[in-house]
Coordinates of C-alpha atoms in Angstrom, one line a residue:
X152 CA -37.4 13.0 -19.0
X153 CA -38.8 9.8 -17.0
X154 CA -36.5 6.7 -16.0
X155 CA -38.0 4.5 -18.8
X156 CA -37.5 7.2 -21.2
X157 CA -33.8 7.6 -20.3
X158 CA -33.1 3.9 -19.9
X159 CA -34.8 3.4 -23.5
X160 CA -32.4 6.2 -25.0
X161 CA -29.5 4.8 -23.5
X162 CA -30.4 1.3 -24.5
X163 CA -30.2 2.9 -28.4
X164 CA -27.1 4.8 -28.1
X165 CA -25.1 1.8 -26.6
X166 CA -26.6 -0.5 -29.5
X167 CA -25.4 2.4 -31.8
X168 CA -21.9 2.3 -30.4
X169 CA -21.8 -1.4 -30.1
X170 CA -22.6 -1.8 -33.9
X171 CA -19.4 1.0 -34.7
X172 CA -17.5 -0.8 -32.4
X173 CA -18.2 -4.3 -34.2
X174 CA -18.1 -2.7 -37.6
X175 CA -14.6 -0.8 -36.9
X176 CA -13.1 -3.9 -35.5
X177 CA -14.1 -6.1 -38.7
X178 CA -13.3 -3.4 -41.3
X179 CA -9.7 -3.0 -40.0
X180 CA -8.7 -6.6 -39.3
X181 CA -10.5 -7.7 -42.7
X182 CA -8.8 -4.7 -45.0
X183 CA -5.2 -3.9 -43.6
X184 CA -2.4 -5.9 -42.9
X185 CA -1.3 -6.4 -39.4
X186 CA 1.7 -3.9 -39.9
X187 CA -1.1 -1.2 -40.6
X188 CA -2.9 -2.6 -37.7
X189 CA 0.2 -2.0 -35.5
X190 CA 0.8 1.3 -36.6
X191 CA -3.0 2.6 -35.8
X192 CA -2.0 0.8 -32.2
X193 CA -4.7 -1.4 -32.2
X194 CA -2.6 -4.3 -32.6
X195 CA 1.4 -5.4 -31.3
X196 CA 3.1 -8.1 -33.4
X197 CA 6.0 -9.9 -32.2
X198 CA 5.4 -11.0 -28.8
X199 CA 7.1 -13.3 -27.0
X200 CA 5.8 -15.7 -23.9
X201 CA 7.9 -14.6 -20.4
X202 CA 6.0 -16.9 -18.2
X203 CA 2.6 -18.5 -17.4
X204 CA 1.0 -18.0 -14.1
X205 CA -2.2 -19.0 -12.3
X206 CA -4.3 -16.1 -11.2
X207 CA -7.4 -15.6 -8.8
X208 CA -10.3 -18.1 -9.8
X209 CA -8.3 -20.4 -11.4
X210 CA -7.5 -18.1 -14.8
X211 CA -4.2 -18.7 -17.1
X212 CA -2.1 -15.6 -17.0
X213 CA 0.4 -15.4 -19.7
X214 CA 2.8 -12.6 -19.5
X215 CA 4.0 -11.5 -23.2
X216 CA 7.1 -9.4 -23.7
X217 CA 8.8 -7.7 -26.8
X218 CA 11.2 -10.5 -26.9
X219 CA 15.2 -11.2 -26.3
X220 CA 17.0 -7.6 -25.9
X221 CA 13.9 -5.5 -26.3
X222 CA 13.2 -3.4 -23.4
X223 CA 9.4 -2.3 -24.4
X224 CA 6.9 -3.0 -26.6
X225 CA 5.4 -0.4 -29.3
X226 CA 3.4 2.4 -28.7
X227 CA -0.5 1.2 -28.8
X228 CA -3.7 1.7 -27.4
X229 CA -4.9 -1.2 -25.9
X230 CA -5.9 -0.7 -22.4
X231 CA -6.6 -3.3 -19.6
X232 CA -10.0 -5.3 -19.8
X233 CA -9.5 -5.2 -23.7
X234 CA -10.5 -8.8 -25.6
X235 CA -7.6 -9.2 -28.2
X236 CA -7.2 -12.3 -30.8
X237 CA -4.6 -14.3 -31.1
X238 CA -2.4 -15.2 -34.1
X239 CA 0.8 -17.0 -34.7
X240 CA 3.8 -15.6 -36.2
X241 CA 6.0 -18.2 -38.0
X242 CA 9.4 -18.5 -38.7
X243 CA 8.8 -16.0 -41.9
X244 CA 7.7 -13.5 -39.7
X245 CA 4.1 -13.8 -41.2
X246 CA 0.9 -13.7 -39.4
X247 CA -1.4 -16.8 -39.5
X248 CA -5.1 -15.7 -39.1
X249 CA -7.4 -17.3 -36.2
X250 CA -10.5 -15.3 -37.7
X251 CA -13.5 -17.5 -38.3
X252 CA -15.5 -15.6 -41.0
X253 CA -17.9 -13.3 -39.2
X254 CA -18.3 -15.3 -35.8
X255 CA -15.4 -14.1 -34.4
X256 CA -12.2 -15.1 -33.5
X257 CA -11.4 -18.5 -32.2
X258 CA -8.8 -17.7 -30.2
X259 CA -8.8 -14.5 -27.8
X260 CA -7.8 -13.5 -24.4
X261 CA -8.5 -10.6 -22.1
X262 CA -6.0 -7.9 -21.6
X263 CA -5.3 -8.8 -17.3
X264 CA -2.4 -5.9 -16.9
X265 CA -0.4 -3.9 -19.3
X266 CA 2.7 -2.9 -17.5
X267 CA 6.3 -1.2 -18.9
X268 CA 7.8 -3.6 -20.9
X269 CA 4.9 -6.1 -21.0
X270 CA 1.5 -7.2 -21.4
X271 CA -0.2 -10.2 -19.3
X272 CA -3.1 -11.8 -21.0
X273 CA -5.7 -13.9 -18.9
X274 CA -7.5 -17.2 -20.2
X275 CA -10.4 -18.9 -18.5
X276 CA -9.5 -21.9 -19.7
X277 CA -6.3 -23.8 -20.7
X278 CA -3.5 -21.8 -22.5
X279 CA -4.2 -22.0 -26.3
X280 CA -1.1 -24.1 -28.0
X281 CA -0.7 -21.1 -30.1
X282 CA 0.7 -19.5 -27.2
X283 CA 3.8 -21.6 -27.1
X284 CA 5.5 -19.5 -29.8
X285 CA 6.1 -16.5 -31.1
X286 CA 2.6 -14.3 -31.7
X287 CA 0.6 -11.2 -32.4
X288 CA -2.4 -9.9 -30.6
X289 CA -5.2 -7.5 -32.1
X290 CA -8.3 -6.1 -30.4
X291 CA -11.5 -7.4 -31.1
X292 CA -14.8 -6.0 -29.8
X293 CA -16.1 -6.5 -26.0
X294 CA -19.2 -8.1 -26.1
X295 CA -19.1 -8.8 -22.4
X296 CA -19.1 -5.4 -21.5
X297 CA -22.2 -4.5 -23.3
X298 CA -23.8 -7.4 -22.1
X299 CA -23.5 -6.0 -18.7
X300 CA -24.6 -2.7 -19.6
X301 CA -27.8 -4.3 -21.1
X302 CA -28.0 -6.3 -17.9
X303 CA -27.7 -2.8 -15.9
X304 CA -30.4 -1.2 -17.8
X305 CA -32.5 -3.3 -16.8
X306 CA -32.1 -3.6 -13.4
X307 CA -32.6 0.4 -13.3
X308 CA -36.0 0.0 -14.2
X309 CA -36.6 -3.0 -11.4
X310 CA -35.5 -0.3 -9.2
X311 CA -37.4 2.8 -10.3
X312 CA -38.6 3.7 -6.7
X313 CA -35.3 3.3 -4.8
X314 CA -35.0 6.2 -2.9
X315 CA -31.3 7.3 -4.4
X316 CA -32.5 6.3 -7.9
X317 CA -35.3 8.8 -7.5
X318 CA -32.5 11.4 -6.4
X319 CA -30.4 10.9 -9.2
X320 CA -33.3 11.4 -11.7
X321 CA -34.7 14.5 -10.0
X322 CA -38.0 13.3 -8.2
X323 CA -36.7 14.7 -5.3
X324 CA -33.8 16.9 -4.3
X325 CA -30.9 15.5 -2.5
X326 CA -30.1 16.2 1.3
X327 CA -27.4 17.5 3.3
X328 CA -27.0 17.5 6.8
X329 CA -25.6 20.2 8.8
X330 CA -22.4 19.7 10.8
X331 CA -18.9 22.0 11.9
X332 CA -15.8 21.1 9.6
X333 CA -14.2 22.4 13.0
X334 CA -15.4 18.5 14.5
X335 CA -13.7 16.8 12.0
X336 CA -10.4 15.8 12.7
X337 CA -8.4 15.0 9.6
X338 CA -6.2 12.1 8.7
X339 CA -4.0 14.0 6.4
X340 CA -3.3 17.6 8.0
X341 CA -1.9 19.2 4.9
X342 CA -5.3 19.4 3.1
X343 CA -5.8 23.2 2.1
X344 CA -9.2 25.1 2.7
X345 CA -11.2 24.3 -0.6
X346 CA -10.3 20.5 0.0
X347 CA -11.4 20.7 3.9
X348 CA -14.5 22.2 2.7
X349 CA -15.2 19.8 -0.6
X350 CA -14.4 17.0 2.1
X351 CA -17.1 18.0 4.7
X352 CA -19.6 18.9 1.6
X353 CA -19.2 14.8 1.0
X354 CA -19.4 14.0 4.2
X355 CA -22.4 15.5 5.1
X356 CA -24.5 14.3 2.1
X357 CA -27.3 12.1 2.5
X358 CA -27.6 11.3 -1.0
X359 CA -25.2 12.4 -3.9
X360 CA -22.1 15.2 -3.8
X361 CA -20.0 15.9 -6.3
X362 CA -16.3 17.2 -6.0
X363 CA -14.9 18.9 -9.0
X364 CA -10.8 18.8 -9.3
X365 CA -9.2 20.3 -12.1
X366 CA -6.2 19.4 -13.2
X367 CA -3.7 19.2 -10.4
X368 CA -5.7 19.9 -7.5
X369 CA -5.3 16.9 -5.4
X370 CA -8.4 15.0 -6.1
X371 CA -7.2 11.7 -4.8
X372 CA -6.0 13.1 -1.6
X373 CA -9.8 14.5 -1.1
X374 CA -11.2 10.9 -2.4
X375 CA -8.4 8.9 0.3
X376 CA -9.5 11.4 3.5
X377 CA -13.1 10.7 2.4
X378 CA -12.7 7.4 2.4
X379 CA -10.8 7.2 6.3
X380 CA -13.2 9.5 7.3
X381 CA -16.2 6.8 6.1
X382 CA -14.8 4.0 7.2
X383 CA -14.0 6.1 11.0
X384 CA -17.9 6.1 11.1
X385 CA -18.1 2.3 10.5
X386 CA -19.7 2.3 7.0
X387 CA -18.8 0.1 3.8
X388 CA -17.4 1.8 1.0
X389 CA -17.1 0.5 -2.5
X390 CA -14.2 2.4 -4.4
X391 CA -14.7 2.3 -8.2
X392 CA -13.0 3.9 -11.6
X393 CA -13.6 3.3 -15.2
X394 CA -10.2 0.9 -15.5
X395 CA -7.5 1.6 -13.8
X396 CA -8.1 0.0 -11.0
X397 CA -5.5 -3.3 -10.4
X398 CA -6.8 -6.5 -8.7
X399 CA -2.8 -7.0 -7.6
X400 CA -4.0 -5.7 -4.2
X401 CA -6.7 -8.6 -3.8
X402 CA -4.6 -11.2 -5.1
X403 CA -1.5 -10.6 -2.9
X404 CA -4.1 -10.8 0.6
X405 CA -5.5 -13.9 -0.8
X406 CA -1.7 -15.0 -1.1
X407 CA -0.3 -13.9 2.2
X408 CA -3.4 -14.1 4.5
X409 CA -3.5 -17.1 6.9
X410 CA -6.0 -18.7 5.1
X411 CA -4.8 -18.0 1.6
X412 CA -1.4 -19.8 2.8
X413 CA -2.9 -23.0 3.1
X414 CA -4.0 -22.9 -1.0
X415 CA -0.1 -22.0 -1.5
X416 CA 1.0 -25.4 -1.9
X417 CA -1.7 -26.5 -4.5
X418 CA -0.5 -23.6 -6.4
X419 CA 3.1 -24.1 -5.9
X420 CA 2.5 -27.6 -7.8
X421 CA 0.2 -25.4 -10.5
X422 CA 3.0 -23.1 -10.8
X423 CA 5.4 -26.3 -11.4
X424 CA 3.2 -27.6 -13.5
X425 CA 3.2 -24.6 -15.8
X426 CA 6.9 -24.1 -15.9
X427 CA 6.8 -27.4 -17.5
X428 CA 4.2 -26.4 -20.1
X429 CA 6.3 -23.6 -20.9
X430 CA 9.6 -25.7 -21.6
X431 CA 7.6 -28.1 -23.3
X432 CA 7.6 -28.2 -27.1
X433 CA 5.3 -30.8 -28.1
X434 CA 1.6 -30.0 -28.0
X435 CA 0.7 -33.6 -26.9
X436 CA 2.8 -33.7 -23.7
X437 CA 1.4 -30.4 -23.2
X438 CA -2.3 -31.6 -23.4
X439 CA -1.0 -34.3 -21.0
X440 CA 0.7 -31.5 -18.6
X441 CA -2.7 -29.4 -18.6
X442 CA -4.7 -32.7 -17.7
X443 CA -2.6 -32.7 -14.3
X444 CA -3.1 -29.1 -14.0
X445 CA -6.8 -29.6 -14.5
X446 CA -7.3 -32.0 -11.4
X447 CA -4.8 -29.3 -9.0
X448 CA -6.7 -26.4 -10.7
X449 CA -10.1 -27.2 -9.2
X450 CA -8.6 -27.8 -5.7
X451 CA -7.3 -24.4 -6.0
X452 CA -10.1 -22.3 -6.9
X453 CA -12.5 -24.5 -4.4
X454 CA -9.9 -23.1 -1.4
X455 CA -9.7 -19.6 -3.0
X456 CA -13.0 -18.9 -2.9
X457 CA -13.5 -19.8 0.5
X458 CA -10.6 -17.3 1.0
X459 CA -11.9 -14.6 -1.2
X460 CA -15.5 -14.8 0.5
X461 CA -14.1 -14.2 4.1
X462 CA -11.8 -11.0 2.7
X463 CA -14.8 -9.3 1.1
X464 CA -17.3 -10.0 4.0
X465 CA -14.4 -8.6 6.6
X466 CA -13.5 -5.7 4.2
X467 CA -14.8 -2.1 4.8
X468 CA -13.4 -0.7 1.4
X469 CA -13.5 -2.9 -1.5
X470 CA -11.7 -1.2 -4.7
X471 CA -13.4 -2.3 -8.6
X472 CA -13.9 -1.4 -11.5
X473 CA -17.0 -0.2 -12.9
X474 CA -17.7 -2.9 -15.0
X475 CA -16.0 -5.5 -12.6
X476 CA -18.8 -4.2 -9.6
X477 CA -21.1 -6.4 -11.4
X478 CA -18.5 -9.5 -10.5
X479 CA -20.6 -12.5 -8.8
X480 CA -18.8 -12.1 -5.6
X481 CA -19.7 -8.9 -5.1
X482 CA -23.4 -9.0 -5.7
X483 CA -23.4 -12.3 -3.4
X484 CA -22.1 -10.1 -0.9
X485 CA -24.7 -7.3 -1.3
X486 CA -27.4 -10.1 -1.3
X487 CA -25.8 -11.5 2.3
X488 CA -25.1 -8.1 4.4
X489 CA -26.7 -5.5 2.1
X490 CA -26.0 -2.6 0.1
X491 CA -22.9 -0.5 0.6
X492 CA -23.5 2.6 2.8
X493 CA -21.3 4.5 -0.1
X494 CA -20.0 3.8 -3.7
X495 CA -17.4 6.4 -4.2
X496 CA -16.6 7.1 -8.2
X497 CA -13.1 8.8 -9.0
X498 CA -12.7 10.2 -12.6
X499 CA -16.5 9.6 -12.8
X500 CA -16.5 12.5 -15.8
X501 CA -14.7 10.0 -18.1
X502 CA -17.1 7.0 -17.3
X503 CA -20.0 6.0 -19.4
X504 CA -23.2 7.3 -17.4
X505 CA -24.8 3.8 -17.3
X506 CA -21.6 2.0 -16.1
X507 CA -22.0 3.9 -13.2
X508 CA -25.0 3.0 -12.6
X509 CA -23.3 -0.9 -12.0
X510 CA -22.0 -0.1 -8.9
X511 CA -24.6 2.7 -7.8
X512 CA -27.6 -0.3 -7.9
X513 CA -25.8 -1.6 -4.9
X514 CA -25.2 1.4 -2.9
X515 CA -27.0 3.5 -0.5
X516 CA -25.4 6.8 -1.3
X517 CA -23.2 8.6 -4.2
X518 CA -19.7 10.6 -4.5
X519 CA -18.2 11.6 -7.8
X520 CA -15.5 12.6 -8.4
X521 CA -13.9 14.6 -11.6
X522 CA -13.6 17.4 -13.8
X523 CA -16.0 17.7 -16.3
X524 CA -14.4 19.9 -18.0
X525 CA -11.8 17.3 -19.1
X526 CA -12.1 15.0 -21.8
X527 CA -15.4 12.7 -21.4
X528 CA -15.3 8.6 -22.4
X529 CA -14.3 8.3 -26.1
X530 CA -17.4 7.4 -28.3
X531 CA -17.0 5.7 -31.6
X532 CA -20.2 6.5 -32.7
X533 CA -19.2 10.2 -32.0
X534 CA -17.2 10.1 -35.3
X535 CA -20.5 10.4 -37.6
X536 CA -21.4 13.3 -35.6
X537 CA -18.3 15.1 -36.2
X538 CA -20.0 17.4 -39.1
X539 CA -23.3 17.3 -37.8
X540 CA -24.2 21.0 -36.6
X541 CA -27.2 19.6 -34.4
X542 CA -25.6 17.3 -32.6
X543 CA -26.5 17.7 -29.4
X544 CA -24.2 16.6 -27.0
X545 CA -26.8 16.3 -24.0
X546 CA -28.5 13.7 -26.1
X547 CA -25.2 11.5 -26.5
X548 CA -23.3 8.9 -24.6
X549 CA -20.6 11.9 -24.0
X550 CA -23.2 13.5 -21.2
X551 CA -22.0 11.7 -18.1
X552 CA -23.6 11.3 -14.7
X553 CA -21.5 14.0 -13.6
X554 CA -22.8 16.7 -16.4
X555 CA -26.1 15.3 -16.1
X556 CA -26.6 15.9 -11.6
X557 CA -25.0 19.4 -12.4
X558 CA -27.5 20.3 -15.0
X559 CA -30.7 19.0 -12.8
X560 CA -29.3 20.0 -9.7
X561 CA -27.1 22.8 -10.1
X562 CA -23.8 23.9 -8.5
X563 CA -25.1 23.7 -5.4
X564 CA -24.5 19.9 -5.5
X565 CA -20.5 20.1 -6.1
X566 CA -17.8 21.7 -4.4
X567 CA -14.4 22.8 -6.4
X568 CA -11.1 22.6 -5.5
X569 CA -9.5 25.6 -5.8
X570 CA -5.5 25.3 -5.6
X571 CA -3.4 23.4 -8.3
X572 CA 0.0 22.1 -7.3
X573 CA 1.1 21.1 -10.6
X574 CA 1.9 23.9 -12.9
X575 CA 3.6 27.3 -12.8
X576 CA 0.8 30.1 -12.6
X577 CA 1.4 31.1 -16.3
X578 CA 0.5 28.0 -17.5
X579 CA -2.4 27.3 -15.6
X580 CA -3.6 31.0 -16.3
X581 CA -5.8 30.2 -19.9
X582 CA -7.8 27.2 -18.1
X583 CA -8.2 29.2 -15.1
X584 CA -9.6 32.0 -16.7
X585 CA -11.6 30.6 -19.5
X586 CA -13.1 27.5 -17.6
X587 CA -13.0 27.9 -14.0
X588 CA -14.2 31.1 -13.6
X589 CA -10.8 32.7 -13.0
X590 CA -10.8 30.9 -9.3
X591 CA -7.8 28.6 -9.5
X592 CA -4.9 29.9 -8.0
X593 CA -1.4 28.2 -8.0
X594 CA 0.3 26.9 -4.6
X595 CA 3.0 29.4 -3.5
X596 CA 5.1 25.9 -4.2
X597 CA 4.5 26.0 -7.6
X598 CA 3.2 29.4 -8.7
X599 CA 7.0 30.4 -10.3
X600 CA 8.5 26.9 -10.6
X601 CA 10.7 26.7 -14.2
X602 CA 12.9 24.4 -15.1
X603 CA 16.4 25.4 -13.8
X604 CA 15.2 25.3 -10.2
X605 CA 16.7 21.5 -10.8
X606 CA 20.3 22.4 -10.3
X607 CA 21.3 20.1 -12.7
X608 CA 19.4 22.3 -15.4
X609 CA 21.7 25.4 -17.2
X610 CA 19.7 28.6 -17.9
X611 CA 19.2 29.3 -21.7
X612 CA 16.5 30.9 -23.9
X613 CA 14.2 27.8 -23.6
X614 CA 14.7 26.6 -19.8
X615 CA 13.9 29.7 -18.1
X616 CA 10.6 30.6 -19.7
X617 CA 7.5 28.7 -18.7
X618 CA 5.4 29.2 -21.7
X619 CA 6.4 29.3 -25.3
X620 CA 4.7 29.8 -28.4
X621 CA 6.2 28.9 -31.7
X622 CA 4.1 30.3 -34.2
X623 CA 4.3 28.4 -37.7
X624 CA 2.0 31.2 -39.8
X625 CA 0.9 29.0 -42.8
X626 CA 4.4 28.1 -43.1
X627 CA 4.2 24.1 -42.4
X628 CA 1.0 22.7 -43.5
X629 CA -0.8 19.8 -42.2
X630 CA -1.2 16.3 -44.6
X631 CA -3.4 13.2 -43.9
X632 CA -1.7 9.8 -43.1
X633 CA -2.4 7.2 -46.2
X634 CA -4.8 4.8 -45.1
X635 CA -5.7 3.1 -48.1
X636 CA -5.3 -0.3 -49.3
X637 CA -6.5 -3.4 -50.7
X638 CA -9.1 -0.7 -52.8
X639 CA -10.1 0.3 -49.0
X640 CA -9.8 3.6 -47.2
X641 CA -11.0 5.2 -44.5
X642 CA -10.3 8.9 -43.0
X643 CA -7.1 9.4 -42.2
X644 CA -5.5 11.0 -39.3
X645 CA -3.7 14.4 -39.6
X646 CA 0.1 15.0 -39.5
X647 CA 2.5 17.8 -39.8
X648 CA 6.1 16.8 -40.7
X649 CA 7.3 20.9 -40.8
X650 CA 6.0 20.4 -36.5
X651 CA 8.0 17.5 -36.2
X652 CA 11.3 19.0 -37.2
X653 CA 10.6 21.8 -34.4
X654 CA 10.5 19.2 -32.1
X655 CA 13.4 17.4 -32.8
X656 CA 15.0 21.3 -32.2
X657 CA 13.4 21.9 -29.3
X658 CA 13.9 18.9 -27.4
X659 CA 17.6 19.2 -28.7
X660 CA 17.6 22.6 -26.8
X661 CA 16.3 21.1 -23.7
X662 CA 18.8 17.8 -23.5
X663 CA 21.9 19.8 -24.6
X664 CA 20.8 22.2 -21.1
X665 CA 20.3 19.6 -18.6
X666 CA 17.3 18.2 -19.0
X667 CA 16.3 14.7 -18.3
X668 CA 14.6 12.7 -21.6
X669 CA 12.3 11.3 -18.6
X670 CA 10.8 15.0 -18.0
X671 CA 9.7 15.5 -21.3
X672 CA 6.6 14.5 -22.9
X673 CA 5.2 15.3 -26.8
X674 CA 1.9 15.2 -26.9
X675 CA -0.5 15.7 -30.0
X676 CA -4.2 15.5 -30.7
X677 CA -3.3 13.3 -33.5
X678 CA -2.7 9.8 -33.7
X679 CA -0.6 10.2 -37.3
X680 CA 1.4 13.4 -35.7
X681 CA 2.3 10.6 -32.5
X682 CA 3.3 8.2 -35.3
X683 CA 5.6 10.2 -37.0
X684 CA 7.0 11.8 -34.0
X685 CA 7.6 8.4 -32.7
X686 CA 9.6 7.5 -36.1
X687 CA 11.6 10.5 -36.0
X688 CA 12.4 11.0 -31.9
X689 CA 13.3 7.1 -31.2
X690 CA 16.3 6.6 -33.2
X691 CA 17.8 9.9 -32.4
X692 CA 17.5 9.0 -28.1
X693 CA 18.5 5.4 -29.1
X694 CA 15.0 3.8 -28.9
X695 CA 14.9 5.2 -25.1
X696 CA 12.0 4.8 -23.4
X697 CA 12.1 7.4 -21.1
X698 CA 11.1 10.0 -23.6
X699 CA 7.2 10.0 -23.7
X700 CA 5.0 10.3 -27.4
X701 CA 1.3 10.1 -26.7
X702 CA -2.1 11.8 -27.9
X703 CA -3.4 14.2 -26.0
X704 CA -6.5 12.0 -24.9
X705 CA -3.8 9.3 -23.5
X706 CA -2.3 11.7 -21.1
X707 CA -5.4 12.7 -19.7
X708 CA -4.4 12.2 -15.8
X709 CA -0.4 12.6 -16.5
X710 CA 1.8 15.2 -15.7
X711 CA 5.5 16.3 -16.8
X712 CA 8.2 18.8 -15.9
X713 CA 8.0 19.7 -19.7
X714 CA 5.5 19.0 -22.6
X715 CA 5.7 20.0 -25.9
X716 CA 2.1 20.2 -27.7
X717 CA 2.2 19.6 -31.6
X718 CA -1.6 21.0 -32.7
X719 CA -1.0 19.7 -36.3
X720 CA -3.6 22.2 -38.1
X721 CA -2.6 24.3 -40.9
X722 CA -4.4 25.1 -43.9
X723 CA -6.1 27.8 -45.8
X724 CA -9.8 26.9 -44.7
X725 CA -9.4 27.5 -41.2
X726 CA -10.4 23.9 -40.5
X727 CA -9.3 22.9 -36.7
X728 CA -11.6 19.5 -36.3
X729 CA -11.3 18.4 -33.1
X730 CA -9.1 21.1 -31.6
X731 CA -12.6 23.3 -31.5
X732 CA -13.1 20.7 -28.5
X733 CA -11.8 23.4 -24.9
X734 CA -11.9 20.2 -23.1
X735 CA -9.3 18.5 -25.4
X736 CA -7.4 22.0 -25.4
X737 CA -7.6 22.1 -21.6
X738 CA -6.0 18.8 -21.2
X739 CA -3.4 19.2 -23.3
X740 CA -2.4 22.6 -21.5
X741 CA -2.5 21.5 -18.4
X742 CA 0.0 18.7 -18.0
X743 CA 3.2 20.5 -17.9
X744 CA 4.9 21.6 -14.6
X745 CA 7.2 23.8 -15.5
X746 CA 7.5 24.6 -19.0
X747 CA 4.8 24.5 -21.7
X748 CA 5.9 24.7 -25.6
X749 CA 3.0 25.0 -28.1
X750 CA 3.6 24.5 -31.7
X751 CA 0.5 25.6 -34.0
X752 CA -0.3 27.9 -36.8
X753 CA -2.1 31.3 -35.9
X754 CA -3.5 31.9 -38.8
X755 CA -5.5 28.7 -38.6
X756 CA -6.4 29.0 -35.1
X757 CA -7.9 32.3 -35.0
X758 CA -9.6 31.8 -37.8
X759 CA -11.6 29.4 -36.7
X760 CA -12.7 32.1 -34.1
X761 CA -14.2 31.4 -30.4
X762 CA -11.9 29.4 -28.1
X763 CA -9.0 28.9 -29.9
X764 CA -8.7 32.4 -31.4
X765 CA -8.9 33.8 -27.4
X766 CA -6.2 31.2 -26.7
X767 CA -3.7 32.8 -29.3
X768 CA -4.5 35.8 -28.0
X769 CA -3.3 34.4 -24.5
X770 CA -0.1 33.0 -25.6
X771 CA 0.8 36.5 -27.5
X772 CA -0.1 38.1 -24.0
X773 CA 1.5 35.6 -21.5
X774 CA 3.8 33.8 -23.2
X775 CA 7.2 34.2 -25.7
X776 CA 6.7 34.0 -29.2
X777 CA 8.6 32.9 -32.0
X778 CA 8.0 32.8 -35.5
X779 CA 9.4 30.4 -38.2

């Protein structure tokens, strides 16, 4: 496939994804009440404004909390970078919509930060009056991201003669120089041999290199070492990730550097006026305060602009999200001082390929770090293909740049980290054997890890074993959540009340033995089961925020001492849905450090054959099996 053909294919797929997202948002918001949208995780109701401050670039930042006396915001699927519409909640707790037919929402903001117990929204212009009262937020489609993607596709066509671009499309082979690892002086003296080899490989690459980091193998430490070594060489490095890189660092540096301190007097005037806005209940008076803020804001933006320009020009390493790499300031920097020597993209196997191209277009060399055997980016239009036997992942947005480079250049373009520091050997063994060519090994520090290693945990039938399988054997059938309303329905997520009861009993056993709630996480592939578990467990533990409950997809990249996995599926036809995706199962069973409890129906799982059947056989051989 030549570059032009690839670009047109991507354009078509991205268009389909955009249309699917817009249609989904429209259907949900027009057919379901706010309470149902909140249950589905695409809305958060009854938030309170805790404060307003001025962010970089003159953006208004509004901090929202769950309200007086409530520590945590209810579980949701919103993430940093999402666009949300704003709705007032009246005194009768009814949501007043602010939508404008099909043309979109009149009032919207961008999720700037999500932290424990709060969400921060960003607004370019004055804070809407609606935010002075109790409000709710609803996810809407983010067209800005799609515009950036289409702009990037156009730029790729213009860079078709670029050396790195030609290498990434297999018009020439990647080059590697030969340097002895012994000549490298590592900053981190605790790196293992596979990490050192991967770092040397990445540094010796002249065009592109892949760091393959299975769960718990210290991929982050490798990336940090690579960045330090590149800086030692005098290179300028752009470090990107899909969505989890914070902007706090830049904001902090702007406020604390010598030039930034000059702007702080103006910032203090703005903050003082904003506090007045928060206290003011009269909308007319608030307008007058905002007029005053506009004067200070203009001066603050101008002073900060100069500070940011100087900081960027003087920095060897710049952190950005993939989409943020199209920022005007970064593009101006590239124009002034030239492209970055290296772009390092972390979690590259979770990002759309076209998003990776945003920073690649302004760099000479590429390093990708990730694991293509864990979950790829979430694709909404993928739902239309679930039952399509002709579905070809290589022709979809799920096929990432990491995947494609492995296909065209082979395994010689990557180095895999082979020592994991997270899980007991029995917990990691199945993934190693089936996905990683049996090359993964557990470090001696975690090889025999169990819950009773902690002095606060007493031995019982659960705390002394690393791997437990509770087999329901057709005794606890799945059901489907009710998603019909206003004569409208969509396919519901699956749930299993019997498995939820088993989860409750198992958690009680662990807690009674001294396992802290904060060391336990309950996960499931199905959002309906997560909702059921949340409603069931929260009241039992006084709504404690320590006990985590979430989807498998949402727990990727995370870990806990104890993981309880509810697989849900139990039916006479042996239907397993997306449980058959071995990457999702790989994520699910590699989160636990000392204890993994799996609850599922062996009859349903084995009837599907293949990967799931081998998994059940492994559990029966290596784990302790209990039957209902």
